[in-house]
Tab-separated table of C-alpha atoms in Angstrom:
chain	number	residue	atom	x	y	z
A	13	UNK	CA	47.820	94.051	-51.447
A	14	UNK	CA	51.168	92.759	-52.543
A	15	UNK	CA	51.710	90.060	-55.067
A	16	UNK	CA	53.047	87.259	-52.679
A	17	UNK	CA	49.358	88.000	-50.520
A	18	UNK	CA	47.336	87.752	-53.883
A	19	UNK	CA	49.988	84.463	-54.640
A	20	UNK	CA	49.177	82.854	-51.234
A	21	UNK	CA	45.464	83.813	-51.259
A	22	UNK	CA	44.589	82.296	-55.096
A	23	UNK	CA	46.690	79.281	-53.599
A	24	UNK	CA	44.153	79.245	-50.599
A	25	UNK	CA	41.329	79.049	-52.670
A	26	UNK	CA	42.454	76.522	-55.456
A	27	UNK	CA	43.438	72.437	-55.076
A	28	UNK	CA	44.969	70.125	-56.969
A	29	UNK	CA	43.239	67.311	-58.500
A	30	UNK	CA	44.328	63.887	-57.210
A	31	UNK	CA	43.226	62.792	-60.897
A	32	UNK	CA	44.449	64.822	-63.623
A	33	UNK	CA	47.023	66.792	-61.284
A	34	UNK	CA	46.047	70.474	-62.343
A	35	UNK	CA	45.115	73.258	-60.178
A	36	UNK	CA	41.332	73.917	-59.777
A	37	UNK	CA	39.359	76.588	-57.823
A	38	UNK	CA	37.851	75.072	-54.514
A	39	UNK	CA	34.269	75.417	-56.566
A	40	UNK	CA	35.359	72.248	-58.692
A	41	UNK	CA	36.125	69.942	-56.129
A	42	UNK	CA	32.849	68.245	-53.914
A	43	UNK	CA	32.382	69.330	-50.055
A	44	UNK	CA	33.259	66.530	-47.649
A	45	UNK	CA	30.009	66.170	-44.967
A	46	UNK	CA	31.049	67.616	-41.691
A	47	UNK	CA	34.196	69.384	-42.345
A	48	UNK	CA	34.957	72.878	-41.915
A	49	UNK	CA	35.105	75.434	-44.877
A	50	UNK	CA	38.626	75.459	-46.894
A	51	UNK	CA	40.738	73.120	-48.754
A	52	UNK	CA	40.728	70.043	-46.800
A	53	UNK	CA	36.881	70.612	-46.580
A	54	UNK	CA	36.808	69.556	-50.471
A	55	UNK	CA	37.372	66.124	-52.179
A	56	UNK	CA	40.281	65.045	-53.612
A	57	UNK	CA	38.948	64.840	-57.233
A	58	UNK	CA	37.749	67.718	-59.644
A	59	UNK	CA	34.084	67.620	-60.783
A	60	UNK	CA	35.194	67.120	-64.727
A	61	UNK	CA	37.313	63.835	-63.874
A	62	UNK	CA	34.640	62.692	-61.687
A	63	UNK	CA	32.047	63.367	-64.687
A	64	UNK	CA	34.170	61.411	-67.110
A	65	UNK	CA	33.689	57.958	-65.603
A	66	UNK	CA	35.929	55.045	-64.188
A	67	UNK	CA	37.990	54.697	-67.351
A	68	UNK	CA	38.767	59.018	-67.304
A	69	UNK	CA	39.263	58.666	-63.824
A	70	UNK	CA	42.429	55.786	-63.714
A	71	UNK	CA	43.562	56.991	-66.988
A	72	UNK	CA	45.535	60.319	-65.728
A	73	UNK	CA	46.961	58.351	-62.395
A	74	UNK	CA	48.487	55.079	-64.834
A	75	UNK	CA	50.059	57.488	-66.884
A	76	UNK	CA	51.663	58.974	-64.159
A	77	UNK	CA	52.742	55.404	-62.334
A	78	UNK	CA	54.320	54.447	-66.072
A	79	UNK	CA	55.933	57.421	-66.717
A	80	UNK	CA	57.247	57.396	-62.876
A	81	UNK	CA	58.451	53.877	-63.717
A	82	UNK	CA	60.166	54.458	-67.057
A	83	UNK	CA	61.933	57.863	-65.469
A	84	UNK	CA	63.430	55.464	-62.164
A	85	UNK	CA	64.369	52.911	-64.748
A	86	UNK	CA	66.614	55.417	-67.058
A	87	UNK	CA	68.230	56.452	-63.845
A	88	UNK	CA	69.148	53.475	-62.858
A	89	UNK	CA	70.543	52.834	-66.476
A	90	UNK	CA	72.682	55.826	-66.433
A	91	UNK	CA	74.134	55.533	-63.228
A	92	UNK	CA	75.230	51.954	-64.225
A	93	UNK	CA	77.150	53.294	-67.074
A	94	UNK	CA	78.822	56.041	-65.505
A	95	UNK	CA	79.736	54.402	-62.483
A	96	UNK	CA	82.292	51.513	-64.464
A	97	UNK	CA	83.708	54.849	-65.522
A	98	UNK	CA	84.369	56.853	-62.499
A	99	UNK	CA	86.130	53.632	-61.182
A	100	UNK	CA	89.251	53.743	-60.858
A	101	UNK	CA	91.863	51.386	-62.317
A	102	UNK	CA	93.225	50.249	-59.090
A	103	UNK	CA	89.998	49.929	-57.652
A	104	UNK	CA	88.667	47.585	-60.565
A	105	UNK	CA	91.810	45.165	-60.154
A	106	UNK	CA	91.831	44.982	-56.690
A	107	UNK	CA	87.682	43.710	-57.032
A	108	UNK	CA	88.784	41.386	-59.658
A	109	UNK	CA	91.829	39.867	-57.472
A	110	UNK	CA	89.811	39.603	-54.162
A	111	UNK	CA	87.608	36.690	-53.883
A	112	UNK	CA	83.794	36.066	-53.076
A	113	UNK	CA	83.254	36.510	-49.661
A	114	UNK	CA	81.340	33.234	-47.946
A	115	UNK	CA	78.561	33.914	-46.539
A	116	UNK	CA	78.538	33.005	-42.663
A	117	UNK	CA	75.511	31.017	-41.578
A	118	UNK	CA	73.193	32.253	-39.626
A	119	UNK	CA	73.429	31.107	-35.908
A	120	UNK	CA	70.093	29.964	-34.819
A	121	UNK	CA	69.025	31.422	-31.101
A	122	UNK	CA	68.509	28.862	-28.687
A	123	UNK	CA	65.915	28.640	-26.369
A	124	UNK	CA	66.242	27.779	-22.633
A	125	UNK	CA	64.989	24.162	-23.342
A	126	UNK	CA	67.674	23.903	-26.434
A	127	UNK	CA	70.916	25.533	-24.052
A	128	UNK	CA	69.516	22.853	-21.161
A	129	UNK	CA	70.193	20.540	-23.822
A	130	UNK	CA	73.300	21.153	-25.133
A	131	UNK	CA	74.539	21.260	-21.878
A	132	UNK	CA	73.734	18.042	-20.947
A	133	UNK	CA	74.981	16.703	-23.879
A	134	UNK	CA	78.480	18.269	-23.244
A	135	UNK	CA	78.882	16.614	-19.944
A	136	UNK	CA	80.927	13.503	-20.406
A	137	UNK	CA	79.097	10.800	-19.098
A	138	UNK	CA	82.191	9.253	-16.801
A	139	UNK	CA	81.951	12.451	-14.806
A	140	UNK	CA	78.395	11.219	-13.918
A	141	UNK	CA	77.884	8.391	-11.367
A	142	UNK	CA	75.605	5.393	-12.323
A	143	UNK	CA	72.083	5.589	-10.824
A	144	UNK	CA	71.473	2.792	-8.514
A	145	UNK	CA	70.015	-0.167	-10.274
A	146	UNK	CA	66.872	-0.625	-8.197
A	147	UNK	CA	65.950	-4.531	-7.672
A	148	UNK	CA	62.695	-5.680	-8.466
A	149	UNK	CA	60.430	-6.975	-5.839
A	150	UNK	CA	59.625	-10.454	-5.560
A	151	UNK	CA	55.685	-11.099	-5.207
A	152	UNK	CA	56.482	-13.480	-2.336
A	153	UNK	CA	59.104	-11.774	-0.429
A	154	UNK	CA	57.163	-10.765	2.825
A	155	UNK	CA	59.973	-9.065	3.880
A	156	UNK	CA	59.307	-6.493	1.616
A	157	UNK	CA	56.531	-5.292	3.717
A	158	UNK	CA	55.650	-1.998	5.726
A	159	UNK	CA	53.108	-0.981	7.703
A	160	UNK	CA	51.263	2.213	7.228
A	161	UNK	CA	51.149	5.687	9.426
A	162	UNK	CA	48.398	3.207	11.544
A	163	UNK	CA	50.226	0.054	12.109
A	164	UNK	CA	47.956	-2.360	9.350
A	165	UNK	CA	48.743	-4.297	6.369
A	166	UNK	CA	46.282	-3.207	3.280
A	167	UNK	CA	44.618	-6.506	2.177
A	168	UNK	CA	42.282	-6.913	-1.058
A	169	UNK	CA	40.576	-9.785	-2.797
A	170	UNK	CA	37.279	-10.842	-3.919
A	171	UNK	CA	34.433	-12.647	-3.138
A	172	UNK	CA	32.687	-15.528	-4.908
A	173	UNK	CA	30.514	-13.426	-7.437
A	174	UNK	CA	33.514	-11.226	-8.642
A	175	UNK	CA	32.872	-8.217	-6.053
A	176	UNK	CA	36.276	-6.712	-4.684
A	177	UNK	CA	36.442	-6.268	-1.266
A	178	UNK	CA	39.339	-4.125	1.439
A	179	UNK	CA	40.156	-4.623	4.691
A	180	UNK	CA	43.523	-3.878	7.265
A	181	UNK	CA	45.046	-6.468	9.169
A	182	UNK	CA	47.978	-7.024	11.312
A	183	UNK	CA	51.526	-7.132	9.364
A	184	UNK	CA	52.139	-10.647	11.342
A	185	UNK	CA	49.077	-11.910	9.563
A	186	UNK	CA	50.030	-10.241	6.500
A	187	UNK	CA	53.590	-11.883	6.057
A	188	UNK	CA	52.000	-15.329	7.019
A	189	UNK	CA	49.582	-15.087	4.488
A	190	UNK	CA	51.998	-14.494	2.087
A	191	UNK	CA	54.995	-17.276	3.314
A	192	UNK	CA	52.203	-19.986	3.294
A	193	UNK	CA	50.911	-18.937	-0.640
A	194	UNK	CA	47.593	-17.068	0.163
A	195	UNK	CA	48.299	-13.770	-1.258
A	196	UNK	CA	51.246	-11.628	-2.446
A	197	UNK	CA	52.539	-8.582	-2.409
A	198	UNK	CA	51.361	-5.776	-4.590
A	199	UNK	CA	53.684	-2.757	-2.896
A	200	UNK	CA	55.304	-2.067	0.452
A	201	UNK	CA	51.631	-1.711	2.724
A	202	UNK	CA	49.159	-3.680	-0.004
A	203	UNK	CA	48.526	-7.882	-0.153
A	204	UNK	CA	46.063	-9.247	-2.654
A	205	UNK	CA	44.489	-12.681	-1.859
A	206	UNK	CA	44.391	-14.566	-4.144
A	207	UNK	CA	41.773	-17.072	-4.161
A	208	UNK	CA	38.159	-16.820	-2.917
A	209	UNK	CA	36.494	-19.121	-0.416
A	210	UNK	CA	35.241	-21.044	-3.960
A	211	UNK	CA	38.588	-21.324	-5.580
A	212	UNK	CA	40.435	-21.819	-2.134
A	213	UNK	CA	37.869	-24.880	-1.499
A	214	UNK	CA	38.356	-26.124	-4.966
A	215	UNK	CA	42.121	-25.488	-5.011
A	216	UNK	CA	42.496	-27.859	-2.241
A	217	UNK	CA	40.226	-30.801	-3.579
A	218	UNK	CA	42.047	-30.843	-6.806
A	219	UNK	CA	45.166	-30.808	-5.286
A	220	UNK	CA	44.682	-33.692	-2.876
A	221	UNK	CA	42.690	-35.986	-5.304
A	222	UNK	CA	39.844	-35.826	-3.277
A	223	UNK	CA	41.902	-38.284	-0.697
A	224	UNK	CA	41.170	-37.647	3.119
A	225	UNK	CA	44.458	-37.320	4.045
A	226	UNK	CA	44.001	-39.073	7.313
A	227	UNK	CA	42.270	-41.972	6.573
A	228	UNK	CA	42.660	-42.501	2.764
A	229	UNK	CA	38.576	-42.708	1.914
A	230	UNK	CA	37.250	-40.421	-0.352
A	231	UNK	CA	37.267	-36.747	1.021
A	232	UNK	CA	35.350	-33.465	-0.210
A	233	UNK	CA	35.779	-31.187	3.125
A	234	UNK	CA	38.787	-29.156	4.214
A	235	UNK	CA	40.582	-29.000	7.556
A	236	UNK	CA	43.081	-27.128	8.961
A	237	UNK	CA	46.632	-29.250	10.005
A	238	UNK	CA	46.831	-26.456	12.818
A	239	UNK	CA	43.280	-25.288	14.364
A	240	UNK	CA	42.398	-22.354	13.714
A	241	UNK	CA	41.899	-22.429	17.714
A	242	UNK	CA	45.715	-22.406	18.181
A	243	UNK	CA	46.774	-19.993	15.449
A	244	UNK	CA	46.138	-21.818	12.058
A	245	UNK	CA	45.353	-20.106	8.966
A	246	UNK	CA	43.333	-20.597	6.117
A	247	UNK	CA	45.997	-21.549	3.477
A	248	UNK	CA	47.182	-23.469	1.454
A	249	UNK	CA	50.363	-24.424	3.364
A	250	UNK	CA	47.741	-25.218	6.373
A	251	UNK	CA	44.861	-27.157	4.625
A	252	UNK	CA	44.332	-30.541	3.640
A	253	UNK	CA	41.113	-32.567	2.199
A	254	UNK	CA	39.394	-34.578	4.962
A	255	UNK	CA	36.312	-36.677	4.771
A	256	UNK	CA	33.173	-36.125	6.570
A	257	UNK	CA	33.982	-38.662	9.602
A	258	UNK	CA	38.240	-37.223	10.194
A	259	UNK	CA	36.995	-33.682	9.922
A	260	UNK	CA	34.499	-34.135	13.175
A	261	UNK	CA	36.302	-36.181	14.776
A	262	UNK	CA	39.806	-34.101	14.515
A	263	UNK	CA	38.414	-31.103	15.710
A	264	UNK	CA	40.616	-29.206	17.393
A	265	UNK	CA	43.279	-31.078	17.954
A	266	UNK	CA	46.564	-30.961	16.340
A	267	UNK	CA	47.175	-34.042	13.444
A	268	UNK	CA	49.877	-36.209	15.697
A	269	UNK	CA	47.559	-36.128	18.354
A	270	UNK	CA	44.565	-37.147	16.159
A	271	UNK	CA	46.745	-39.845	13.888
A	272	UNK	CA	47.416	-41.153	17.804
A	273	UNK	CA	43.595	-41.868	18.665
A	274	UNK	CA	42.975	-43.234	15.504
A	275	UNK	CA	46.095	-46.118	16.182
């Protein structure tokens, strides 16, 4: 057997301790559970260092990390001082004369949402027509009324004891009830009404003084100027207080021909 086979064989059969850095036969290093015979088959540290506690243990591996240390920082000390001196003349006046450079500020990347913006921002706002000022809807303006896909008006309101109630009616009924002060308009195919038959009835009273208006006596019913039996309405525009005696005797007809028969 040559020497470099009985080199490479002792190296086969010895590690080096991860502790105290020497080389050991594989005998004084612990087998590792389930791996094969060999090198890598054998723990990292030698049976003495592991024998000698925590403190023998660390000892070996600081000393090398400070002596590591101290060698990087002499190099770094000698390669300052030698480098001033391989400069060359020139070179050193031409570092003194040049200024310090500015450092450029970093440009930010922009997202979609911040380009989006900046774009919009750019565009001069003459370029851009006015939006149309749209004109607010008057309550009352019956006018402003549409029928839906069916052909009704959307009416709502309440009864007496606070519970809402819906119903669809004609859009002629719908802008009459809102000329004549019944209800108003909430959007383009919705009225409200606003009164129920308890505030309507007491509405009407209050407003008339609790006067028949066809005789003058005291009043507390309500009739309708036009009869509901020729198109009137229940509103305010079409309702006056009437006493007990007018309002039976009125009936249906209209109030010229009923101011007539009382002449």
């Amino acid at each position: 057997m040559t020497t470099l086979d009985t080199d490479s064989h002792a190296q086969l059969n010895e590690k080096r301790c991860s502790v105290c850095g020497s080389m050991k036969p594989l005998s004084e290093f612990l087998r590792r559970t389930g791996r094969r015979p060999g090198r890598h088959g054998r723990r990292g540290t030698c049976r003495a260092c592991r024998s000698g506690g925590k403190a023998a243990h660390l000892a070996p591996a600081a000393a090398r990390r400070a002596a590591d240390s101290s060698l990087a920082a002499a190099a770094a000390v000698d390669e300052a001082a030698v480098q001033p001196a391989t400069a060359s003349p020139a070179a050193a006046q031409a570092e003194a004369v040049q200024p310090a450079r500015k450092k450029r500020p970093r440009k930010r990347r922009r997202t979609g949402a911040a380009q989006k913006r900046q774009a919009a921002a750019a565009v001069q706002p003459e370029s851009l027509p006015a939006p149309p000022k749209r004109e607010k809807q008057s309550p009352t303006d019956a006018s402003f009324l549409r029928p839906t896909a069916q052909g009704f008006i959307r009416m709502r309101g309440k009864t007496d004891n606070g519970r809402r109630w819906y119903q669809e009616i004609e859009p002629e009924l719908a802008q009459i009830l809102v000329r004549e002060g019944a209800a108003v308009v909430v959007n383009r195919t919705t009225i409200r009404r606003l009164y129920s038959n308890k505030e309507f009835r007491q509405l009407i009273l209050t407003r008339d003084n609790y006067t028949c208006r066809f005789c003058g006596n005291y009043g507390d019913t309500i009739d309708h100027e036009l009869p509901r039996a020729k198109g009137g309405h229940t509103t305010p525009a079409n309702c006056v207080c009437a006493c007990y005696e007018c309002n039976q005797l009125k009936a249906n007809r209209d109030v010229d021909e009923f101011m007539r028969m009382l002449d």
